[in-house]
Amino acid sequence: MRRHSKSILLLFFILIILFILSEFSLRVINHYRPKTFDKAFGPMFKEVNNPNLNYILNPSYKSNLYIINSKGFRSREFTFEKGDNIFRIMILGDSVTFGMGVYNTDKIYPNILEDIMNNTSDTNIKFEVINAGVPGYNAIQELNFLKDIAMQYKPDMIILGICLNDWETVSTITGEGIVVDGVAESFSIKKSLKKSLFINFVWINGKNLLHKLFDYEPNLTNSIVNDRGWGKMEMAIKEMNDFTKANNIDFLSVIFPVRSQISNPKAENRPQEDLKLFFGANEIYFLDLFQTFSQNAEKDLFMDKAGVHFSEFGHRITAETLYEKILPIIGYNRLSIRKKLGS
């Protein structure tokens, strides 16, 4: 019995040593490895002296992948002042709304939505849909973007694109690109292990192996509603709703699914259900795209197997579904829209 206990202790000690060596090796490799992806996108962002935002898109940035307009949006050019016959919609969000991975600006859902609305209108009203998505933003940054920047453009409607990682900590920008700030908290083994490069290395490669062998992505999104950041995200959305209502601005929240939910036929959508209950309790108008994407599960909806970023087709069905949802909100082609525009 004693020999058996010694063997277990020895094995445990060896595993700890191997873990430490692996962690150290990966941190050395990560330190010296060129961060070409981050550096390539670093110039697209601009630091701002605003602790509520940390960074914005760099106005007039251009590359062979992305073009940012003169006002700092991945959108078509528009005038600062809103014309009398303009109904202006601003879409807040992160890299999904920004259209990460889709390089043709006309193929991302804000621009597709603008085209649909203007092509189907039989009035003299022109619809402007401004893509205010910023990669790396969470709900708190989006709330402050609404108050500090979006309101300058006098929007008639705000749409919030909600990705299921919008509860995460605030992002900042450095010369290397976007990084996520840590939060000063008491020491926790669980939190420390989450930051382990070795554990993340095994986790990511394990998921990739599952993709290659079984075309399967485990659905792990259900656990995120238990994180305290999830509650903070919901409260930020509630504040956006209250703020827009106080300013007579229409507000719509759109919940984006992730591939793991769509690719797994037995996947639950607990985050969506939790948000819908929250929205119902707080009278927040919303659109859940889970069903729309599930009905098109055989199509290429996402840019990669493990991703959250939409393909061109994913952007197309998002815009079409949004269009149908928006009509009753703004009273499209009705007296309410003319009243809002003062015509």
C-alpha positions as YAML, in Angstrom:
chain: A
units: angstrom
residues:
- id: 1
  name: MET
  ca: [0.00, 0.00, 0.00]
- id: 2
  name: ARG
  ca: [2.80, 2.38, 0.91]
- id: 3
  name: ARG
  ca: [4.69, 1.51, -2.30]
- id: 4
  name: HIS
  ca: [1.52, 2.16, -4.29]
- id: 5
  name: SER
  ca: [1.12, 5.58, -2.65]
- id: 6
  name: LYS
  ca: [4.73, 6.45, -3.42]
- id: 7
  name: SER
  ca: [4.21, 5.51, -7.07]
- id: 8
  name: ILE
  ca: [1.17, 7.77, -7.31]
- id: 9
  name: LEU
  ca: [3.06, 10.65, -5.70]
- id: 10
  name: LEU
  ca: [6.01, 10.12, -8.04]
- id: 11
  name: LEU
  ca: [3.71, 10.09, -11.07]
- id: 12
  name: PHE
  ca: [1.99, 13.26, -9.85]
- id: 13
  name: PHE
  ca: [5.37, 14.95, -9.32]
- id: 14
  name: ILE
  ca: [6.53, 13.98, -12.84]
- id: 15
  name: LEU
  ca: [3.32, 15.34, -14.36]
- id: 16
  name: ILE
  ca: [3.75, 18.64, -12.51]
- id: 17
  name: ILE
  ca: [7.35, 18.94, -13.74]
- id: 18
  name: LEU
  ca: [6.28, 18.16, -17.33]
- id: 19
  name: PHE
  ca: [3.48, 20.72, -17.09]
- id: 20
  name: ILE
  ca: [5.88, 23.42, -15.84]
- id: 21
  name: LEU
  ca: [8.43, 22.63, -18.56]
- id: 22
  name: SER
  ca: [5.75, 22.65, -21.26]
- id: 23
  name: GLU
  ca: [4.31, 25.93, -20.00]
- id: 24
  name: PHE
  ca: [7.76, 27.54, -19.88]
- id: 25
  name: SER
  ca: [8.64, 26.31, -23.38]
- id: 26
  name: LEU
  ca: [5.41, 27.61, -24.90]
- id: 27
  name: ARG
  ca: [5.84, 31.00, -23.24]
- id: 28
  name: VAL
  ca: [9.38, 31.30, -24.63]
- id: 29
  name: ILE
  ca: [8.18, 30.31, -28.12]
- id: 30
  name: ASN
  ca: [5.22, 32.70, -27.90]
- id: 31
  name: HIS
  ca: [7.50, 35.56, -26.82]
- id: 32
  name: TYR
  ca: [9.84, 35.26, -29.79]
- id: 33
  name: ARG
  ca: [7.30, 34.20, -32.43]
- id: 34
  name: PRO
  ca: [6.50, 37.04, -34.89]
- id: 35
  name: LYS
  ca: [2.98, 38.31, -34.27]
- id: 36
  name: THR
  ca: [2.30, 38.94, -37.95]
- id: 37
  name: PHE
  ca: [-1.50, 38.73, -37.67]
- id: 38
  name: ASP
  ca: [-1.77, 41.23, -34.81]
- id: 39
  name: LYS
  ca: [0.76, 43.61, -36.31]
- id: 40
  name: ALA
  ca: [-1.01, 43.49, -39.66]
- id: 41
  name: PHE
  ca: [-4.20, 44.80, -38.06]
- id: 42
  name: GLY
  ca: [-2.62, 47.05, -35.45]
- id: 43
  name: PRO
  ca: [-2.64, 50.17, -37.72]
- id: 44
  name: MET
  ca: [-6.36, 49.67, -38.33]
- id: 45
  name: PHE
  ca: [-6.99, 50.74, -34.73]
- id: 46
  name: LYS
  ca: [-6.40, 54.04, -32.99]
- id: 47
  name: GLU
  ca: [-5.87, 54.51, -29.27]
- id: 48
  name: VAL
  ca: [-8.15, 57.08, -27.66]
- id: 49
  name: ASN
  ca: [-7.85, 58.79, -24.30]
- id: 50
  name: ASN
  ca: [-11.13, 57.32, -23.16]
- id: 51
  name: PRO
  ca: [-11.00, 54.52, -20.57]
- id: 52
  name: ASN
  ca: [-14.51, 53.48, -21.55]
- id: 53
  name: LEU
  ca: [-13.46, 52.71, -25.13]
- id: 54
  name: ASN
  ca: [-9.63, 52.36, -25.18]
- id: 55
  name: TYR
  ca: [-9.55, 52.35, -29.00]
- id: 56
  name: ILE
  ca: [-11.59, 52.98, -32.14]
- id: 57
  name: LEU
  ca: [-11.13, 52.22, -35.82]
- id: 58
  name: ASN
  ca: [-8.53, 54.42, -37.48]
- id: 59
  name: PRO
  ca: [-10.28, 56.87, -39.84]
- id: 60
  name: SER
  ca: [-9.31, 56.55, -43.54]
- id: 61
  name: TYR
  ca: [-7.31, 53.35, -42.92]
- id: 62
  name: LYS
  ca: [-6.87, 51.30, -46.09]
- id: 63
  name: SER
  ca: [-5.32, 47.92, -46.79]
- id: 64
  name: ASN
  ca: [-5.86, 45.17, -49.32]
- id: 65
  name: LEU
  ca: [-8.28, 43.59, -46.82]
- id: 66
  name: TYR
  ca: [-10.25, 46.33, -45.09]
- id: 67
  name: ILE
  ca: [-11.16, 49.95, -45.78]
- id: 68
  name: ILE
  ca: [-12.27, 52.32, -43.01]
- id: 69
  name: ASN
  ca: [-14.10, 55.47, -44.08]
- id: 70
  name: SER
  ca: [-13.12, 59.03, -43.16]
- id: 71
  name: LYS
  ca: [-15.25, 58.99, -40.01]
- id: 72
  name: GLY
  ca: [-13.84, 55.75, -38.62]
- id: 73
  name: PHE
  ca: [-16.45, 53.20, -39.70]
- id: 74
  name: ARG
  ca: [-16.24, 50.18, -41.97]
- id: 75
  name: SER
  ca: [-19.08, 51.66, -43.93]
- id: 76
  name: ARG
  ca: [-19.80, 53.67, -47.01]
- id: 77
  name: GLU
  ca: [-19.04, 57.37, -46.83]
- id: 78
  name: PHE
  ca: [-21.83, 59.55, -45.46]
- id: 79
  name: THR
  ca: [-22.22, 63.17, -44.44]
- id: 80
  name: PHE
  ca: [-21.96, 64.13, -40.78]
- id: 81
  name: GLU
  ca: [-25.20, 66.10, -40.93]
- id: 82
  name: LYS
  ca: [-28.30, 64.02, -41.56]
- id: 83
  name: GLY
  ca: [-30.52, 65.22, -44.39]
- id: 84
  name: ASP
  ca: [-34.23, 65.79, -43.88]
- id: 85
  name: ASN
  ca: [-35.18, 62.67, -45.82]
- id: 86
  name: ILE
  ca: [-32.60, 60.38, -44.17]
- id: 87
  name: PHE
  ca: [-33.51, 57.61, -41.74]
- id: 88
  name: ARG
  ca: [-30.21, 56.68, -40.10]
- id: 89
  name: ILE
  ca: [-29.57, 53.26, -38.55]
- id: 90
  name: MET
  ca: [-26.33, 52.57, -36.66]
- id: 91
  name: ILE
  ca: [-25.31, 48.99, -35.94]
- id: 92
  name: LEU
  ca: [-23.07, 48.50, -32.91]
- id: 93
  name: GLY
  ca: [-21.10, 45.31, -32.42]
- id: 94
  name: ASP
  ca: [-17.76, 43.56, -32.49]
- id: 95
  name: SER
  ca: [-15.81, 41.72, -35.20]
- id: 96
  name: VAL
  ca: [-18.91, 39.84, -36.41]
- id: 97
  name: THR
  ca: [-20.72, 43.08, -37.27]
- id: 98
  name: PHE
  ca: [-17.44, 44.55, -38.55]
- id: 99
  name: GLY
  ca: [-17.33, 41.64, -41.01]
- id: 100
  name: MET
  ca: [-14.00, 40.09, -40.08]
- id: 101
  name: GLY
  ca: [-12.89, 37.70, -42.82]
- id: 102
  name: VAL
  ca: [-15.20, 39.13, -45.49]
- id: 103
  name: TYR
  ca: [-13.15, 41.61, -47.47]
- id: 104
  name: ASN
  ca: [-15.82, 42.97, -49.80]
- id: 105
  name: THR
  ca: [-17.61, 45.69, -47.83]
- id: 106
  name: ASP
  ca: [-20.76, 45.25, -49.93]
- id: 107
  name: LYS
  ca: [-21.04, 41.65, -48.70]
- id: 108
  name: ILE
  ca: [-21.37, 42.37, -44.97]
- id: 109
  name: TYR
  ca: [-24.81, 42.51, -43.42]
- id: 110
  name: PRO
  ca: [-25.05, 46.27, -42.59]
- id: 111
  name: ASN
  ca: [-24.45, 47.23, -46.24]
- id: 112
  name: ILE
  ca: [-26.68, 44.44, -47.55]
- id: 113
  name: LEU
  ca: [-29.44, 45.66, -45.22]
- id: 114
  name: GLU
  ca: [-29.04, 49.22, -46.50]
- id: 115
  name: ASP
  ca: [-29.33, 48.02, -50.10]
- id: 116
  name: ILE
  ca: [-32.45, 45.94, -49.37]
- id: 117
  name: MET
  ca: [-34.19, 48.80, -47.56]
- id: 118
  name: ASN
  ca: [-33.47, 51.38, -50.24]
- id: 119
  name: ASN
  ca: [-34.27, 49.05, -53.14]
- id: 120
  name: THR
  ca: [-37.68, 48.16, -51.69]
- id: 121
  name: SER
  ca: [-38.71, 51.66, -50.58]
- id: 122
  name: ASP
  ca: [-41.39, 53.47, -52.56]
- id: 123
  name: THR
  ca: [-41.02, 56.75, -50.67]
- id: 124
  name: ASN
  ca: [-38.54, 59.63, -50.84]
- id: 125
  name: ILE
  ca: [-36.93, 58.37, -47.64]
- id: 126
  name: LYS
  ca: [-33.33, 57.26, -47.90]
- id: 127
  name: PHE
  ca: [-32.02, 54.72, -45.41]
- id: 128
  name: GLU
  ca: [-28.45, 54.94, -44.16]
- id: 129
  name: VAL
  ca: [-27.13, 51.88, -42.34]
- id: 130
  name: ILE
  ca: [-23.82, 52.65, -40.65]
- id: 131
  name: ASN
  ca: [-21.61, 49.76, -39.63]
- id: 132
  name: ALA
  ca: [-20.22, 50.76, -36.21]
- id: 133
  name: GLY
  ca: [-18.81, 47.33, -35.42]
- id: 134
  name: VAL
  ca: [-15.33, 47.35, -33.85]
- id: 135
  name: PRO
  ca: [-13.34, 44.11, -33.47]
- id: 136
  name: GLY
  ca: [-12.71, 43.19, -29.84]
- id: 137
  name: TYR
  ca: [-15.45, 45.36, -28.36]
- id: 138
  name: ASN
  ca: [-17.65, 43.99, -25.60]
- id: 139
  name: ALA
  ca: [-21.07, 45.20, -24.43]
- id: 140
  name: ILE
  ca: [-19.63, 47.80, -22.05]
- id: 141
  name: GLN
  ca: [-17.51, 49.36, -24.79]
- id: 142
  name: GLU
  ca: [-20.49, 49.28, -27.15]
- id: 143
  name: LEU
  ca: [-22.60, 51.11, -24.54]
- id: 144
  name: ASN
  ca: [-19.98, 53.84, -24.21]
- id: 145
  name: PHE
  ca: [-19.51, 54.01, -27.99]
- id: 146
  name: LEU
  ca: [-23.24, 54.68, -28.24]
- id: 147
  name: LYS
  ca: [-23.08, 57.53, -25.75]
- id: 148
  name: ASP
  ca: [-19.74, 59.07, -26.74]
- id: 149
  name: ILE
  ca: [-19.67, 58.65, -30.53]
- id: 150
  name: ALA
  ca: [-22.83, 57.24, -32.12]
- id: 151
  name: MET
  ca: [-25.10, 59.95, -30.71]
- id: 152
  name: GLN
  ca: [-23.12, 62.61, -32.56]
- id: 153
  name: TYR
  ca: [-24.60, 61.24, -35.80]
- id: 154
  name: LYS
  ca: [-28.22, 61.53, -34.59]
- id: 155
  name: PRO
  ca: [-29.32, 57.97, -35.33]
- id: 156
  name: ASP
  ca: [-33.01, 57.15, -35.65]
- id: 157
  name: MET
  ca: [-32.41, 53.53, -34.75]
- id: 158
  name: ILE
  ca: [-29.70, 51.54, -32.97]
- id: 159
  name: ILE
  ca: [-29.14, 47.87, -33.66]
- id: 160
  name: LEU
  ca: [-26.86, 45.94, -31.31]
- id: 161
  name: GLY
  ca: [-25.21, 42.81, -32.69]
- id: 162
  name: ILE
  ca: [-24.61, 40.47, -29.75]
- id: 163
  name: CYS
  ca: [-21.87, 37.87, -30.06]
- id: 164
  name: LEU
  ca: [-21.78, 35.25, -27.30]
- id: 165
  name: ASN
  ca: [-18.35, 36.47, -26.16]
- id: 166
  name: ASP
  ca: [-19.53, 40.04, -25.47]
- id: 167
  name: TRP
  ca: [-19.39, 39.36, -21.73]
- id: 168
  name: GLU
  ca: [-15.57, 39.15, -21.77]
- id: 169
  name: THR
  ca: [-13.27, 41.78, -20.28]
- id: 170
  name: VAL
  ca: [-12.53, 45.10, -21.97]
- id: 171
  name: SER
  ca: [-10.07, 45.00, -24.85]
- id: 172
  name: THR
  ca: [-7.26, 47.47, -25.42]
- id: 173
  name: ILE
  ca: [-4.97, 48.20, -28.34]
- id: 174
  name: THR
  ca: [-1.18, 48.10, -28.43]
- id: 175
  name: GLY
  ca: [1.40, 48.22, -31.18]
- id: 176
  name: GLU
  ca: [0.92, 44.48, -31.46]
- id: 177
  name: GLY
  ca: [-2.83, 44.68, -32.05]
- id: 178
  name: ILE
  ca: [-5.78, 43.96, -29.75]
- id: 179
  name: VAL
  ca: [-5.21, 42.48, -26.32]
- id: 180
  name: VAL
  ca: [-7.67, 41.67, -23.57]
- id: 181
  name: ASP
  ca: [-7.16, 43.34, -20.23]
- id: 182
  name: GLY
  ca: [-6.91, 41.23, -17.15]
- id: 183
  name: VAL
  ca: [-9.04, 42.17, -14.17]
- id: 184
  name: ALA
  ca: [-7.35, 42.64, -10.81]
- id: 185
  name: GLU
  ca: [-8.84, 39.87, -8.70]
- id: 186
  name: SER
  ca: [-7.85, 37.58, -5.86]
- id: 187
  name: PHE
  ca: [-5.72, 34.58, -6.78]
- id: 188
  name: SER
  ca: [-7.67, 31.62, -8.10]
- id: 189
  name: ILE
  ca: [-6.26, 28.32, -9.36]
- id: 190
  name: LYS
  ca: [-9.15, 28.05, -11.82]
- id: 191
  name: LYS
  ca: [-8.48, 31.52, -13.27]
- id: 192
  name: SER
  ca: [-4.74, 30.87, -13.41]
- id: 193
  name: LEU
  ca: [-5.22, 27.61, -15.29]
- id: 194
  name: LYS
  ca: [-7.40, 29.42, -17.84]
- id: 195
  name: LYS
  ca: [-4.37, 31.60, -18.65]
- id: 196
  name: SER
  ca: [-2.07, 28.61, -19.12]
- id: 197
  name: LEU
  ca: [-0.61, 28.48, -22.62]
- id: 198
  name: PHE
  ca: [-0.12, 24.73, -22.34]
- id: 199
  name: ILE
  ca: [-3.74, 24.06, -21.38]
- id: 200
  name: ASN
  ca: [-4.97, 26.35, -24.14]
- id: 201
  name: PHE
  ca: [-2.59, 24.66, -26.60]
- id: 202
  name: VAL
  ca: [-3.96, 21.22, -25.74]
- id: 203
  name: TRP
  ca: [-7.53, 22.52, -25.77]
- id: 204
  name: ILE
  ca: [-7.33, 24.24, -29.15]
- id: 205
  name: ASN
  ca: [-5.50, 21.38, -30.85]
- id: 206
  name: GLY
  ca: [-7.86, 18.87, -29.28]
- id: 207
  name: LYS
  ca: [-10.83, 20.73, -30.76]
- id: 208
  name: ASN
  ca: [-9.11, 20.89, -34.15]
- id: 209
  name: LEU
  ca: [-8.57, 17.13, -34.00]
- id: 210
  name: LEU
  ca: [-12.27, 16.63, -33.32]
- id: 211
  name: HIS
  ca: [-13.05, 18.75, -36.37]
- id: 212
  name: LYS
  ca: [-10.75, 16.73, -38.62]
- id: 213
  name: LEU
  ca: [-11.80, 13.29, -37.37]
- id: 214
  name: PHE
  ca: [-15.52, 13.78, -36.78]
- id: 215
  name: ASP
  ca: [-16.43, 17.24, -38.10]
- id: 216
  name: TYR
  ca: [-17.69, 17.90, -34.59]
- id: 217
  name: GLU
  ca: [-17.44, 20.94, -32.38]
- id: 218
  name: PRO
  ca: [-18.49, 20.43, -28.72]
- id: 219
  name: ASN
  ca: [-21.03, 23.00, -27.60]
- id: 220
  name: LEU
  ca: [-19.53, 24.79, -24.62]
- id: 221
  name: THR
  ca: [-21.51, 27.99, -24.84]
- id: 222
  name: ASN
  ca: [-24.09, 26.99, -22.23]
- id: 223
  name: SER
  ca: [-21.67, 27.48, -19.34]
- id: 224
  name: ILE
  ca: [-20.99, 31.15, -20.09]
- id: 225
  name: VAL
  ca: [-24.27, 32.32, -18.54]
- id: 226
  name: ASN
  ca: [-22.83, 31.35, -15.15]
- id: 227
  name: ASP
  ca: [-19.95, 33.82, -15.48]
- id: 228
  name: ARG
  ca: [-20.40, 37.09, -13.60]
- id: 229
  name: GLY
  ca: [-19.40, 38.95, -16.75]
- id: 230
  name: TRP
  ca: [-22.58, 37.65, -18.40]
- id: 231
  name: GLY
  ca: [-24.71, 39.61, -15.93]
- id: 232
  name: LYS
  ca: [-22.64, 42.75, -16.56]
- id: 233
  name: MET
  ca: [-23.23, 42.33, -20.29]
- id: 234
  name: GLU
  ca: [-26.99, 42.09, -19.77]
- id: 235
  name: MET
  ca: [-27.02, 45.21, -17.61]
- id: 236
  name: ALA
  ca: [-25.05, 47.12, -20.26]
- id: 237
  name: ILE
  ca: [-27.64, 46.11, -22.87]
- id: 238
  name: LYS
  ca: [-30.45, 47.21, -20.55]
- id: 239
  name: GLU
  ca: [-28.75, 50.60, -20.14]
- id: 240
  name: MET
  ca: [-28.53, 50.93, -23.93]
- id: 241
  name: ASN
  ca: [-32.23, 50.19, -24.20]
- id: 242
  name: ASP
  ca: [-33.11, 52.72, -21.49]
- id: 243
  name: PHE
  ca: [-30.80, 55.35, -23.01]
- id: 244
  name: THR
  ca: [-32.20, 55.01, -26.53]
- id: 245
  name: LYS
  ca: [-35.78, 55.04, -25.24]
- id: 246
  name: ALA
  ca: [-35.08, 58.26, -23.33]
- id: 247
  name: ASN
  ca: [-33.75, 59.79, -26.56]
- id: 248
  name: ASN
  ca: [-36.65, 58.58, -28.74]
- id: 249
  name: ILE
  ca: [-34.44, 56.18, -30.68]
- id: 250
  name: ASP
  ca: [-35.61, 52.72, -31.77]
- id: 251
  name: PHE
  ca: [-33.50, 49.89, -30.33]
- id: 252
  name: LEU
  ca: [-33.11, 46.28, -31.44]
- id: 253
  name: SER
  ca: [-30.79, 43.59, -30.07]
- id: 254
  name: VAL
  ca: [-29.71, 40.80, -32.42]
- id: 255
  name: ILE
  ca: [-28.35, 37.56, -30.94]
- id: 256
  name: PHE
  ca: [-25.75, 35.83, -33.11]
- id: 257
  name: PRO
  ca: [-25.27, 32.05, -32.85]
- id: 258
  name: VAL
  ca: [-21.88, 30.33, -33.01]
- id: 259
  name: ARG
  ca: [-20.93, 27.44, -35.21]
- id: 260
  name: SER
  ca: [-20.75, 24.90, -32.39]
- id: 261
  name: GLN
  ca: [-24.47, 25.44, -31.75]
- id: 262
  name: ILE
  ca: [-25.44, 25.04, -35.39]
- id: 263
  name: SER
  ca: [-23.15, 22.12, -36.29]
- id: 264
  name: ASN
  ca: [-24.23, 19.98, -33.34]
- id: 265
  name: PRO
  ca: [-27.85, 18.84, -33.88]
- id: 266
  name: LYS
  ca: [-28.25, 18.17, -30.15]
- id: 267
  name: ALA
  ca: [-26.81, 21.51, -29.12]
- id: 268
  name: GLU
  ca: [-28.76, 23.59, -26.67]
- id: 269
  name: ASN
  ca: [-29.03, 27.34, -26.98]
- id: 270
  name: ARG
  ca: [-29.07, 28.28, -23.30]
- id: 271
  name: PRO
  ca: [-27.36, 31.69, -23.80]
- id: 272
  name: GLN
  ca: [-30.08, 32.68, -26.28]
- id: 273
  name: GLU
  ca: [-32.84, 31.47, -23.99]
- id: 274
  name: ASP
  ca: [-31.32, 33.33, -21.03]
- id: 275
  name: LEU
  ca: [-31.06, 36.53, -23.05]
- id: 276
  name: LYS
  ca: [-34.62, 36.21, -24.34]
- id: 277
  name: LEU
  ca: [-35.95, 35.88, -20.79]
- id: 278
  name: PHE
  ca: [-33.91, 38.93, -19.79]
- id: 279
  name: PHE
  ca: [-35.12, 40.91, -22.79]
- id: 280
  name: GLY
  ca: [-38.73, 39.98, -22.12]
- id: 281
  name: ALA
  ca: [-38.48, 41.06, -18.49]
- id: 282
  name: ASN
  ca: [-36.99, 44.41, -19.51]
- id: 283
  name: GLU
  ca: [-39.11, 45.07, -22.62]
- id: 284
  name: ILE
  ca: [-36.15, 44.94, -25.00]
- id: 285
  name: TYR
  ca: [-37.00, 44.22, -28.63]
- id: 286
  name: PHE
  ca: [-34.77, 41.46, -30.01]
- id: 287
  name: LEU
  ca: [-34.06, 39.10, -32.87]
- id: 288
  name: ASP
  ca: [-32.64, 35.63, -32.25]
- id: 289
  name: LEU
  ca: [-30.86, 34.26, -35.34]
- id: 290
  name: PHE
  ca: [-30.49, 30.75, -33.93]
- id: 291
  name: GLN
  ca: [-33.49, 29.38, -35.81]
- id: 292
  name: THR
  ca: [-32.58, 31.14, -39.07]
- id: 293
  name: PHE
  ca: [-29.07, 29.70, -39.01]
- id: 294
  name: SER
  ca: [-30.27, 26.24, -37.93]
- id: 295
  name: GLN
  ca: [-32.58, 26.11, -40.95]
- id: 296
  name: ASN
  ca: [-29.53, 26.73, -43.16]
- id: 297
  name: ALA
  ca: [-27.15, 24.42, -41.28]
- id: 298
  name: GLU
  ca: [-26.12, 22.61, -44.48]
- id: 299
  name: LYS
  ca: [-24.75, 25.86, -45.93]
- id: 300
  name: ASP
  ca: [-21.38, 27.48, -45.23]
- id: 301
  name: LEU
  ca: [-22.53, 29.98, -42.61]
- id: 302
  name: PHE
  ca: [-19.19, 30.69, -40.93]
- id: 303
  name: MET
  ca: [-15.70, 31.57, -42.09]
- id: 304
  name: ASP
  ca: [-14.08, 28.59, -40.32]
- id: 305
  name: LYS
  ca: [-15.17, 25.45, -38.53]
- id: 306
  name: ALA
  ca: [-14.59, 26.74, -35.01]
- id: 307
  name: GLY
  ca: [-15.47, 30.36, -35.67]
- id: 308
  name: VAL
  ca: [-18.07, 32.95, -34.85]
- id: 309
  name: HIS
  ca: [-17.48, 35.10, -37.94]
- id: 310
  name: PHE
  ca: [-20.07, 34.84, -40.68]
- id: 311
  name: SER
  ca: [-19.42, 33.88, -44.28]
- id: 312
  name: GLU
  ca: [-20.89, 35.99, -47.08]
- id: 313
  name: PHE
  ca: [-23.95, 33.75, -47.02]
- id: 314
  name: GLY
  ca: [-24.23, 34.15, -43.24]
- id: 315
  name: HIS
  ca: [-24.17, 37.93, -43.69]
- id: 316
  name: ARG
  ca: [-26.80, 37.70, -46.42]
- id: 317
  name: ILE
  ca: [-29.37, 35.76, -44.36]
- id: 318
  name: THR
  ca: [-28.65, 37.99, -41.35]
- id: 319
  name: ALA
  ca: [-29.51, 41.08, -43.39]
- id: 320
  name: GLU
  ca: [-32.64, 39.51, -44.88]
- id: 321
  name: THR
  ca: [-33.92, 38.36, -41.49]
- id: 322
  name: LEU
  ca: [-33.11, 41.75, -39.96]
- id: 323
  name: TYR
  ca: [-35.05, 43.50, -42.70]
- id: 324
  name: GLU
  ca: [-38.21, 41.55, -41.87]
- id: 325
  name: LYS
  ca: [-37.77, 42.30, -38.16]
- id: 326
  name: ILE
  ca: [-37.12, 46.01, -38.64]
- id: 327
  name: LEU
  ca: [-40.27, 46.76, -40.64]
- id: 328
  name: PRO
  ca: [-42.77, 46.75, -37.76]
- id: 329
  name: ILE
  ca: [-40.35, 48.57, -35.43]
- id: 330
  name: ILE
  ca: [-39.83, 51.67, -37.52]
- id: 331
  name: GLY
  ca: [-43.19, 51.59, -39.26]
- id: 332
  name: TYR
  ca: [-41.47, 51.24, -42.60]
- id: 333
  name: ASN
  ca: [-43.34, 53.21, -45.26]
- id: 334
  name: ARG
  ca: [-45.84, 54.30, -42.58]
- id: 335
  name: LEU
  ca: [-46.81, 57.50, -40.78]
- id: 336
  name: SER
  ca: [-44.47, 56.80, -37.86]
- id: 337
  name: ILE
  ca: [-41.42, 57.09, -40.05]
- id: 338
  name: ARG
  ca: [-42.67, 60.33, -41.60]
- id: 339
  name: LYS
  ca: [-43.38, 61.72, -38.14]
- id: 340
  name: LYS
  ca: [-39.85, 60.86, -36.99]
- id: 341
  name: LEU
  ca: [-38.43, 62.61, -40.04]
- id: 342
  name: GLY
  ca: [-40.77, 65.56, -39.64]
- id: 343
  name: SER
  ca: [-42.23, 65.14, -43.12]
...
